[in-house]
XYZ file of C-alpha atoms in Angstrom:
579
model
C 12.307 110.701 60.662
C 15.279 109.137 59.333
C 16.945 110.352 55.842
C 14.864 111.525 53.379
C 15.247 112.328 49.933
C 14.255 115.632 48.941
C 13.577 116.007 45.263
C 12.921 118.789 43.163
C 11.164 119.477 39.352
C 13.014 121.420 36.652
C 11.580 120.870 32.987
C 9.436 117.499 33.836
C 12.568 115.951 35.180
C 13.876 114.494 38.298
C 17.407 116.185 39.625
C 19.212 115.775 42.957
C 20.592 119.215 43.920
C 23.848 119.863 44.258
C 25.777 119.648 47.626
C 29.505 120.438 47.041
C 31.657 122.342 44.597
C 33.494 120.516 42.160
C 36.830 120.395 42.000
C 37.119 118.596 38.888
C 34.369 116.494 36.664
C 35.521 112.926 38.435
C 35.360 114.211 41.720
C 31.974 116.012 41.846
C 30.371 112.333 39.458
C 31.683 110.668 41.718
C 30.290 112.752 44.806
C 27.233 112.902 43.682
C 27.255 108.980 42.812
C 28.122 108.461 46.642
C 25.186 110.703 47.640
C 23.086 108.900 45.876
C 23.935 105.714 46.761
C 23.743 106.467 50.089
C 20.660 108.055 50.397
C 19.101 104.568 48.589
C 20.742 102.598 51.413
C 19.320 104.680 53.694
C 15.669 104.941 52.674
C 13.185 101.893 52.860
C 11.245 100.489 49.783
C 8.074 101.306 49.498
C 6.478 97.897 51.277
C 8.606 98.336 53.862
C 7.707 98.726 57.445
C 10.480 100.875 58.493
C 10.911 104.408 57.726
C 12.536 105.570 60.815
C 9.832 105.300 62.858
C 9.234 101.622 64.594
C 6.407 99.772 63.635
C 5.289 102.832 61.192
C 5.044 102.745 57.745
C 6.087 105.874 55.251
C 3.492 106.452 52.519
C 5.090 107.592 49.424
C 2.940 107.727 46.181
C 4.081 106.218 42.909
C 4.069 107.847 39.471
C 2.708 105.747 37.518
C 3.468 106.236 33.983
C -0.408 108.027 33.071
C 0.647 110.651 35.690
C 3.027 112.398 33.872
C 3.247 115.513 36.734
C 4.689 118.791 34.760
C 3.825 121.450 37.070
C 4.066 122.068 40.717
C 0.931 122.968 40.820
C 0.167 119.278 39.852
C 2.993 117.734 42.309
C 1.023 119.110 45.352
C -2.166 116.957 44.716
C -0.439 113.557 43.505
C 2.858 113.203 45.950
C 3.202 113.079 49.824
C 5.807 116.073 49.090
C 9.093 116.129 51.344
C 7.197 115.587 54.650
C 6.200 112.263 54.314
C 4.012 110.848 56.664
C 4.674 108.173 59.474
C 1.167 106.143 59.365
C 0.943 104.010 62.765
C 0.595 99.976 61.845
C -2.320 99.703 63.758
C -5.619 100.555 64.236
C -7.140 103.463 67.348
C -8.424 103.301 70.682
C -11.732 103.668 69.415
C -11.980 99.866 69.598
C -15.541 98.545 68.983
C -17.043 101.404 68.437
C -14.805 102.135 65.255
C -17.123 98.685 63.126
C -20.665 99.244 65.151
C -22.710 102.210 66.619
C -23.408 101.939 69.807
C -26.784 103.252 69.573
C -27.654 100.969 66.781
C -29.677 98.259 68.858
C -32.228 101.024 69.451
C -33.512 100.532 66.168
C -35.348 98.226 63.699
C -36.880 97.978 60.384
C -40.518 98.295 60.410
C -42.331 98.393 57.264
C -45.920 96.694 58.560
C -48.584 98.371 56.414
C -51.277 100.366 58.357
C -54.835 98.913 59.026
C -55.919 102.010 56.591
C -53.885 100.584 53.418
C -56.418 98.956 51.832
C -56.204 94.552 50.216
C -55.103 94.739 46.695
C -58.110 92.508 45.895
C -60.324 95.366 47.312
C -58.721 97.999 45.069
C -56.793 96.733 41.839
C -59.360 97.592 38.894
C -59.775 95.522 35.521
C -58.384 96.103 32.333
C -55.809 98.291 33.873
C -51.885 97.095 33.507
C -49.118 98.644 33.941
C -45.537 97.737 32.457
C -42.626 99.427 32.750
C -39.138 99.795 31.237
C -36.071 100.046 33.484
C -32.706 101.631 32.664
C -29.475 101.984 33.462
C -27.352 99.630 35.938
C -28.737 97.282 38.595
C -29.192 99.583 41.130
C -30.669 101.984 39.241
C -33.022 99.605 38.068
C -34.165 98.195 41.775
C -35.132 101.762 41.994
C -37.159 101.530 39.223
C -38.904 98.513 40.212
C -39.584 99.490 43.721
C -41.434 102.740 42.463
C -42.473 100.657 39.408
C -44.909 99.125 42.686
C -45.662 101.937 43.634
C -46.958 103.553 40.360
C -49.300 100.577 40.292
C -50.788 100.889 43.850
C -51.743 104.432 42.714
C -52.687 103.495 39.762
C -54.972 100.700 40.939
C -53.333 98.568 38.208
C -51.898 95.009 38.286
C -48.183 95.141 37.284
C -46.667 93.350 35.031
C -43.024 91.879 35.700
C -40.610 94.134 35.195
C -38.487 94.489 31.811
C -34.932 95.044 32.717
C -32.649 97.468 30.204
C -30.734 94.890 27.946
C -29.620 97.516 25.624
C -27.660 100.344 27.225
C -23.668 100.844 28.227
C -24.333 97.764 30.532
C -25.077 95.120 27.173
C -26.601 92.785 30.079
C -29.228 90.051 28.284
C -30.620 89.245 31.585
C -33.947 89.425 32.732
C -35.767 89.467 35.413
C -35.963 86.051 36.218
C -32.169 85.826 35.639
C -31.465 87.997 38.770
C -34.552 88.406 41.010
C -36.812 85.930 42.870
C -39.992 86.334 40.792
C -42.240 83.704 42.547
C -40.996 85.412 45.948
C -41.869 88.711 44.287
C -45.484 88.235 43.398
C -46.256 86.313 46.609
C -44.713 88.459 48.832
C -46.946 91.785 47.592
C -50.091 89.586 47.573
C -51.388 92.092 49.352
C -50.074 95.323 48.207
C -50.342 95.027 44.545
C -51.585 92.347 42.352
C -48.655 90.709 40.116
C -48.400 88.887 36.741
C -45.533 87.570 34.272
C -47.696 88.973 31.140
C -50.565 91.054 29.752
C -53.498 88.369 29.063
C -54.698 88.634 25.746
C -57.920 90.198 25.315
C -60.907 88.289 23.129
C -58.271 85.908 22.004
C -55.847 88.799 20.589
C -52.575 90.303 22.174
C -52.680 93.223 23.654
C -49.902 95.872 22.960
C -48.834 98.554 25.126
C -49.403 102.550 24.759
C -45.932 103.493 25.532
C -45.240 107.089 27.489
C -42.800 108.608 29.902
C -43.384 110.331 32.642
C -41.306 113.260 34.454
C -38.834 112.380 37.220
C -40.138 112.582 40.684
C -43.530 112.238 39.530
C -46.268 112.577 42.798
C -49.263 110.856 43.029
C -51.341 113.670 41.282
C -48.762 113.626 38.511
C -49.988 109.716 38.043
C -53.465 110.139 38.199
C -53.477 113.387 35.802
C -50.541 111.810 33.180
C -51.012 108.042 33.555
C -54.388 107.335 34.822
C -56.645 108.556 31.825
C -54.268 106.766 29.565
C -55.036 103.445 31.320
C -58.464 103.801 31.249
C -58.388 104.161 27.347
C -55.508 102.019 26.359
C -55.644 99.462 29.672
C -52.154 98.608 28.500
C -49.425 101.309 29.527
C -45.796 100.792 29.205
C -43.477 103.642 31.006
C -40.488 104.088 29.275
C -36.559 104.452 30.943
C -38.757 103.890 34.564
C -35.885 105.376 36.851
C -36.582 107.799 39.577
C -39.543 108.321 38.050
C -41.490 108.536 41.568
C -41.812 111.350 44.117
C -38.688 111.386 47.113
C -41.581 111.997 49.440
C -44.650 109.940 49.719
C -47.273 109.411 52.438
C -46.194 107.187 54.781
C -47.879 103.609 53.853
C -46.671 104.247 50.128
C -43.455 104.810 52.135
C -43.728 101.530 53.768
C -44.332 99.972 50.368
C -41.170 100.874 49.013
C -39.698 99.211 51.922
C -41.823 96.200 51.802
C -40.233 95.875 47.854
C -36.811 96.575 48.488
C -35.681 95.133 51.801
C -37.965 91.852 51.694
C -39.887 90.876 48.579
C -36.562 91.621 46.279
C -34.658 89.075 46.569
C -31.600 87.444 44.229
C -32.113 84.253 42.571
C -30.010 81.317 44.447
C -27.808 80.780 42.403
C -26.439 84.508 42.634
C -27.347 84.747 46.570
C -25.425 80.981 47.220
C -22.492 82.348 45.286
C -22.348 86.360 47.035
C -22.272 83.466 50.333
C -19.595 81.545 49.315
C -17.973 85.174 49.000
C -19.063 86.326 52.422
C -17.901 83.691 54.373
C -14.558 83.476 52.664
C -13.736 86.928 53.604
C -14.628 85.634 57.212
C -12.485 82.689 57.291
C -9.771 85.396 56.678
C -10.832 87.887 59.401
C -13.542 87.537 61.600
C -14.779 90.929 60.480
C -14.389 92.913 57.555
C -14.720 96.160 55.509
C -16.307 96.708 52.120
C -14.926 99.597 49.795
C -17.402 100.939 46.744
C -14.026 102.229 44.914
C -16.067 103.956 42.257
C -13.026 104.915 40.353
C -13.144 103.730 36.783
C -12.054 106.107 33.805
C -15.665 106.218 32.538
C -17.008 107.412 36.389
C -14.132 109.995 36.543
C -14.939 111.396 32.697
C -18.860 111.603 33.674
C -17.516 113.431 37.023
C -15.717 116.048 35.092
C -13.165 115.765 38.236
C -9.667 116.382 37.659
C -7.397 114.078 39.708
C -4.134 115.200 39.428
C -2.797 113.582 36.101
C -1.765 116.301 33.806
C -2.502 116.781 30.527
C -2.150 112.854 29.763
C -5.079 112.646 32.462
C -7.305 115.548 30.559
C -6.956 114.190 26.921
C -7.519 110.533 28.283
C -10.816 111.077 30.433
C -11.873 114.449 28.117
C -12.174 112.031 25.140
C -14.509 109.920 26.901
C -16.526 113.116 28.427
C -16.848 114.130 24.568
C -19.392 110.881 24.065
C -21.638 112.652 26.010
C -22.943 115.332 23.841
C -24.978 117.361 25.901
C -22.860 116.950 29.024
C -22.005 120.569 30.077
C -19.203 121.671 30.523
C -17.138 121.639 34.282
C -15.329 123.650 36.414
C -13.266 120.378 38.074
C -11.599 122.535 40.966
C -15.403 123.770 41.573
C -16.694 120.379 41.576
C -13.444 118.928 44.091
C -14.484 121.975 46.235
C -18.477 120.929 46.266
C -17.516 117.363 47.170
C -18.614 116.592 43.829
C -15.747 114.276 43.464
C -14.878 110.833 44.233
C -11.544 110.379 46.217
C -8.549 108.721 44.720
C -7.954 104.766 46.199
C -4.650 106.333 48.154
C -7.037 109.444 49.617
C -9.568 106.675 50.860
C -7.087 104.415 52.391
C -5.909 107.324 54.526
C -9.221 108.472 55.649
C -9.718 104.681 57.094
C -6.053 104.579 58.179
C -6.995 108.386 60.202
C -10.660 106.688 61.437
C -8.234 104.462 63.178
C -8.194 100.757 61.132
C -5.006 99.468 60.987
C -2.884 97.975 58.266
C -4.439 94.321 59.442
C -7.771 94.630 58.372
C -9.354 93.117 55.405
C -10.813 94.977 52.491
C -13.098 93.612 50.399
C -13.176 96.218 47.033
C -16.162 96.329 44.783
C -14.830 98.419 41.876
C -14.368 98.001 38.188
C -10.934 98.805 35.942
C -9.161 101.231 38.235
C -8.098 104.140 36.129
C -4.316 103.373 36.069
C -4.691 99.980 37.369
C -2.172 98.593 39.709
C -0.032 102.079 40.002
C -3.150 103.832 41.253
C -3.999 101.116 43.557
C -0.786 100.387 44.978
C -1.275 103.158 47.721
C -4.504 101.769 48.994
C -2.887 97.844 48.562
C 0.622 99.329 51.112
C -2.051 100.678 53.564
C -4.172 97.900 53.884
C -1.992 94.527 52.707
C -5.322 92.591 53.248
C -6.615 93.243 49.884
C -9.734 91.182 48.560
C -12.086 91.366 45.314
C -14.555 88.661 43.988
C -12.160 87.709 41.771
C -8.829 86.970 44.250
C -11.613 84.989 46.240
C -13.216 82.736 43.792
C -11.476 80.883 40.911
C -12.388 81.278 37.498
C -14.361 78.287 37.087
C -16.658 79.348 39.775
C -17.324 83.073 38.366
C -17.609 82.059 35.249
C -21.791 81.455 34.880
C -21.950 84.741 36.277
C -18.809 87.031 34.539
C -21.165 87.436 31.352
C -23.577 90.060 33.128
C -22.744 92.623 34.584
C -25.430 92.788 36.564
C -25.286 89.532 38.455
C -21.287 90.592 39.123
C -22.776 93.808 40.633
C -25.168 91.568 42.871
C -22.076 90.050 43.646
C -20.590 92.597 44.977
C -24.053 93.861 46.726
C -24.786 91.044 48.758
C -20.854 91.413 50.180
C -20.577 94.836 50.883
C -24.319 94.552 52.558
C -22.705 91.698 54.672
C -19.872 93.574 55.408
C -19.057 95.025 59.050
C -18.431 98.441 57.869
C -19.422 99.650 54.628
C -17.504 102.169 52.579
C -19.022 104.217 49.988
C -16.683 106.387 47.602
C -19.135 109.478 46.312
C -23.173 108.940 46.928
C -24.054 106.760 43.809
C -26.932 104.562 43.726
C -25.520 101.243 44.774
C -24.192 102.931 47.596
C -27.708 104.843 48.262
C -29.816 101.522 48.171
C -26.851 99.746 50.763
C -26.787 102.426 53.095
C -30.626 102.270 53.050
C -30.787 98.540 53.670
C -27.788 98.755 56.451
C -29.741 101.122 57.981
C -33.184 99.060 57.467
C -31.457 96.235 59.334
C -30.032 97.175 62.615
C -28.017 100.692 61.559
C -24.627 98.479 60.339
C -21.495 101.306 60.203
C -21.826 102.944 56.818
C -18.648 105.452 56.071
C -19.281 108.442 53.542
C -16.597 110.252 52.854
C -17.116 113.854 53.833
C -15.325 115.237 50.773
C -16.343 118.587 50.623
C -14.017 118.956 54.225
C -11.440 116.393 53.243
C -10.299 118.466 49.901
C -8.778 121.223 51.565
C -7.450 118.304 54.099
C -6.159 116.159 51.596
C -4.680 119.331 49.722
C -2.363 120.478 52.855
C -1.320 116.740 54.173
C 2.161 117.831 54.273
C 1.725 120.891 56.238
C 1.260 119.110 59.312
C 1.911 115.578 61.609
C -0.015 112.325 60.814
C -1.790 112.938 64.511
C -2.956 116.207 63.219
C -3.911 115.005 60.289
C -6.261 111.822 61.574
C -7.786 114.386 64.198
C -8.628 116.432 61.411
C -10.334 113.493 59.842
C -12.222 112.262 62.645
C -13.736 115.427 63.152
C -15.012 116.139 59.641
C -16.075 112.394 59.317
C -18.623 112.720 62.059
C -22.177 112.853 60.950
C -20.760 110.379 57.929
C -20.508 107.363 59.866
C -23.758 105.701 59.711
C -24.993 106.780 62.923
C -28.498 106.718 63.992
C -30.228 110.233 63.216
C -27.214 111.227 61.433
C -30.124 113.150 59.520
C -32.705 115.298 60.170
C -36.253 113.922 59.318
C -37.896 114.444 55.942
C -34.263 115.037 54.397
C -32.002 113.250 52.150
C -33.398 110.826 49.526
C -35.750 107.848 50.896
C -33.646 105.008 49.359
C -30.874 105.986 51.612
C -32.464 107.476 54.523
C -35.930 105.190 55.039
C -37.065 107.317 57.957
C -40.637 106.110 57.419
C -39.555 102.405 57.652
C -36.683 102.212 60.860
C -38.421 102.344 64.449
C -36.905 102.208 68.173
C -37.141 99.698 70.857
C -38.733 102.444 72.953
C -41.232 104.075 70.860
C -41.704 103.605 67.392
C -42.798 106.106 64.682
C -45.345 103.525 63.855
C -45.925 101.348 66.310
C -44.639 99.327 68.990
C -41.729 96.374 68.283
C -43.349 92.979 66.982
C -42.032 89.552 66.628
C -39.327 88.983 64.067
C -38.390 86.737 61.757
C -35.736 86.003 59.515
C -34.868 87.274 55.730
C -33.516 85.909 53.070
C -29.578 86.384 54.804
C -30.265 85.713 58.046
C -31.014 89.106 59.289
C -33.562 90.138 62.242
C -36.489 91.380 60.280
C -40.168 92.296 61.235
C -43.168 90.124 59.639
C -44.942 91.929 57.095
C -49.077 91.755 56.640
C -51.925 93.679 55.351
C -53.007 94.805 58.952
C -32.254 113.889 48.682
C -32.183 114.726 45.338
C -31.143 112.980 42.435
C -28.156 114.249 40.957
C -26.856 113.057 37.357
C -23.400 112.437 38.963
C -24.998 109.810 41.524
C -25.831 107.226 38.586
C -24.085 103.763 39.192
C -21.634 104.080 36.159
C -19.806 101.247 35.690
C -20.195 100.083 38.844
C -20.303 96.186 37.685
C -16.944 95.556 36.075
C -14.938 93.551 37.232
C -11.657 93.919 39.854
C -9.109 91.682 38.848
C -6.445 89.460 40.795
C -3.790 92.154 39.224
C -6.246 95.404 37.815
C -4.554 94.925 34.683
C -7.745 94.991 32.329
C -6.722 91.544 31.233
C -9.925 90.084 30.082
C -11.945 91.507 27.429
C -16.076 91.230 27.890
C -17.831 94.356 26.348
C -18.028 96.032 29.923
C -14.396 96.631 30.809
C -13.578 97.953 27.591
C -13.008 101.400 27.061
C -11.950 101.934 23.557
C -15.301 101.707 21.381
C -17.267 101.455 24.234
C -21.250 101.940 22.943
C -21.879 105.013 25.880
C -24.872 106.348 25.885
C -26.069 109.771 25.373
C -26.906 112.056 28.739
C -30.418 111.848 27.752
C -30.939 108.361 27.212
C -29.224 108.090 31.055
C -31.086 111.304 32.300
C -34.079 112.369 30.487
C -36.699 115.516 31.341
């Protein structure tokens, strides 16, 4: 493929080797000074379409100046090597099926509650209220108050709204009210579970909560032996850091329930749902279709990981000192980890997975990520893949981010509502933004949903250079399948019910629970069925800074309290994963 330059490492620096004797000093500087030149003639720049090969484009990885390589151990994982490859400009064969399923208009969302699950007026008992406490990021907290709904149907309890966690590494003052729908909310659970703003007072006096915790994954049983007698003395309960706190499996109304919350009675406030819009259609006016990447590559996320990416010792110090805030994190084994598919993949490793799939360099990308460790040197790979390179902030101005660049959690709804628009949907390692929007794609009319398989990739990614671009992208489609967001990609009764909402999806032909009813409309437009009476959590899967922003250059510009790293107020592994 052309000329290439072939370099070698000696001591942490660059040489070009030797190609003729020298007969004297001048002649062999001024040899070498003619090689040199014209090997740089020869060889295309980086954005460059050429590299020998017509209409190809040569992928050759920077090094940025925080990837530092000093051993050839290191140069393996971080540079294409001295085979580079020739990535075709556009996309496969594949076509259509590539951005939809074709079995996926077979199936439906379907979260009716049974004729057995009993009014809330019939059940919901007096003097019994439950509040909870959320934590962590928004998507960890939806979890919380979807089960938080739950927890109160068992408990025969009215619910109180929601408190959202104002006080953790996300610093977000918002409430409730600030990000969800809370007349939609109550009115749309009439049924299920009766739902007020506050506790009443009780003989003119206010009452305060008995505040408790209960253990993760906590069944029914769990409720009625931990919670329940607590109720009934106190009648005020308050659970405390309310995340996964709520058995995976559930029978199948309760099931239901957590679909009924999530998918339809959860809805943004306008202004946040008007503005994730605005962002929608403006990646359409660009391309009719789209893709949306969860990068999931900040330094914080790769220090929690305990992943190694490559980066030397510059790389270890850098993302060890931020692991070190933890104090009970344990200690990893990062080649372990990469082996497990434990880690996330770099932006260049993702681009090249999509590029293998079969997109081409023409499609838009919409990325929902925060500071990119590295910034634009890191990202630069992904950005000479696919040119078409969108964020909320290259799409909207300033002006019209700026109610909303304050909270991190209404920029992370931001970023929901367009990556649950999107035609495909990327996830980059199985955190719980990703887990609620596969869920909901899924939920409405199986949308593609991409998961990297990176337990096959590693060894794939590891060997690129051993073998042709066609090799490598067969490679890839094979280990990708069963991670594209197919229909019964899983088997039932596996895989965690926020991502795989078995209970709640039926089939044109013959549903689990029923047969297809009229359909109406949500909150974005999407075919949805009218509601009516009649995995396992893993510590690595929290969304950790998930919310920060993506800048028009990913040059950590702007300073707000969640894109800083330096002093940043993390929290300790307990207060993020307790019991």
């Amino acid at each position: 493929m052309g000329s290439r330059r072939r370099r070698h490492q000696q001591h942490g620096r660059w040489v070009v080797p030797a190609v003729a004797p020298a007969a004297t000093a001048f002649a062999a500087a001024g040899l070498l000074l003619f090689v040199v030149a014209f090997h740089c003639f020869l060889s295309p720049p980086l954005g460059d379409g050429g590299g020998g090969v017509r209409g190809h484009r040569v992928v050759r990885r920077p090094n940025p100046p925080f990837l530092q390589l000093n051993k050839p151990g290191e140069l393996r994982r971080n540079v294409v090597g001295t085979v580079d490859f020739a990535v075709p400009s556009g996309g496969s064969k594949l076509g259509e099926e590539l951005w939809a399923s074709k079995a996926a208009s077979n199936f439906f969302g379907c979260s009716n509650a049974t004729k057995e699950f009993a009014d809330a007026k019939a059940v919901t008992e007096p003097n019994r209220y439950l509040m909870i406490a959320t934590s962590g990021g928004l998507n960890q907290q939806r979890t919380g108050i979807i089960d938080a709904v739950v927890a109160a149907r068992i408990l025969n309890a009215t619910l109180i709204i929601p408190k959202l966690d104002q006080k953790s590494f996300w610093k977000d003052a918002s409430d409730f009210a600030d990000i969800f729908d809370v007349e939609l909310f109550i009115s749309s659970l009439l049924d299920d579970v009766k739902i007020i703003r506050q506790v009443p007072d009780r003989n003119g006096k206010r009452q305060y909560p008995y505040k408790m915790r209960v253990p993760r994954k906590c069944t029914p049983k769990c409720y009625e032996s931990r919670v329940l007698p607590a109720l009934l003395k106190k009648h005020v309960v308050q659970l405390t850091k309310f995340d996964y706190r709520v058995s995976n499996r559930l029978e199948t109304n309760l099931q239901k329930l957590r679909c009924r919350v999530n998918y339809h009675a959860l809805q943004f406030t306008d202004p946040i749902f008007k503005m994730g819009e605005m962002l929608v259609q403006r990646m359409r006016a660009k391309s009719g279709r789209f893709i949306a990447l969860h990068l999931r590559f900040e330094p914080d996320m790769l220090a929690f990981s305990g992943c190694y990416f490559g980066g030397g010792e510059i790389e270890r110090r850098e993302l060890g000192a931020i692991r070190k805030r933890w104090k009970t994190l344990h200690a990893s084994n990062p080649d372990r980890e990469r082996r497990h598919g434990k880690c996330p993949l770099t932006p260049e490793e993702v681009g090249l997975m999509l590029r293998a799939l079969g997109f081409g360099k023409d499609v838009h990308i919409y990325v929902a990520s925060g500071d990119v460790y590295g910034g634009e040197e890191t990202l630069a790979p992904l950005k000479s893949l696919f040119p078409n390179f969108h964020s909320k902030e290259t799409l909207a101005s300033k002006e019209e981010l700026a109610p909303f660049f304050s909270f991190s959690s209404r920029m992370a709804a931001l970023d929901y509502i367009v990556c649950d628009r999107s035609d495909v949907f990327v996830t980059n390692n199985n955190g719980n933004m990703a887990r609620m929007l596969a869920g909901r794609r899924r939920y409405f009319g199986h949308k593609r949903t991409i998961r990297p398989n990176a337990k096959k990739l590693y060894s794939l990614f590891l060997n690129r250079t051993s073998m042709s671009w066609d090799a490598f992208s067969s490679k890839v489609q094979t280990f990708q399948k069963g991670f594209m967001g197919e229909p019964n990609e899983i088997k039932p009764g596996r895989g965690e019910f926020h991502e795989h909402p078995m209970d709640c999806i039926c089939t044109k032909t013959r549903g689990r629970t029923g047969h297809s009813k009229p359909h109406l409309s949500n909150h974005a437009g999407e075919a949805v069925e009218k509601h009516s009476s009649d995995g396992e959590f893993d510590w690595r899967d929290l969304d950790y800074g998930e919310n920060t922003p993506l800048g028009r250059d990913s040059s950590n510009d702007n300073d707000s309290d969640y894109n800083r790293i330096d002093g940043l107020d993390i929290p300790e592994l307990e207060d993020m994963v307790s019991d």
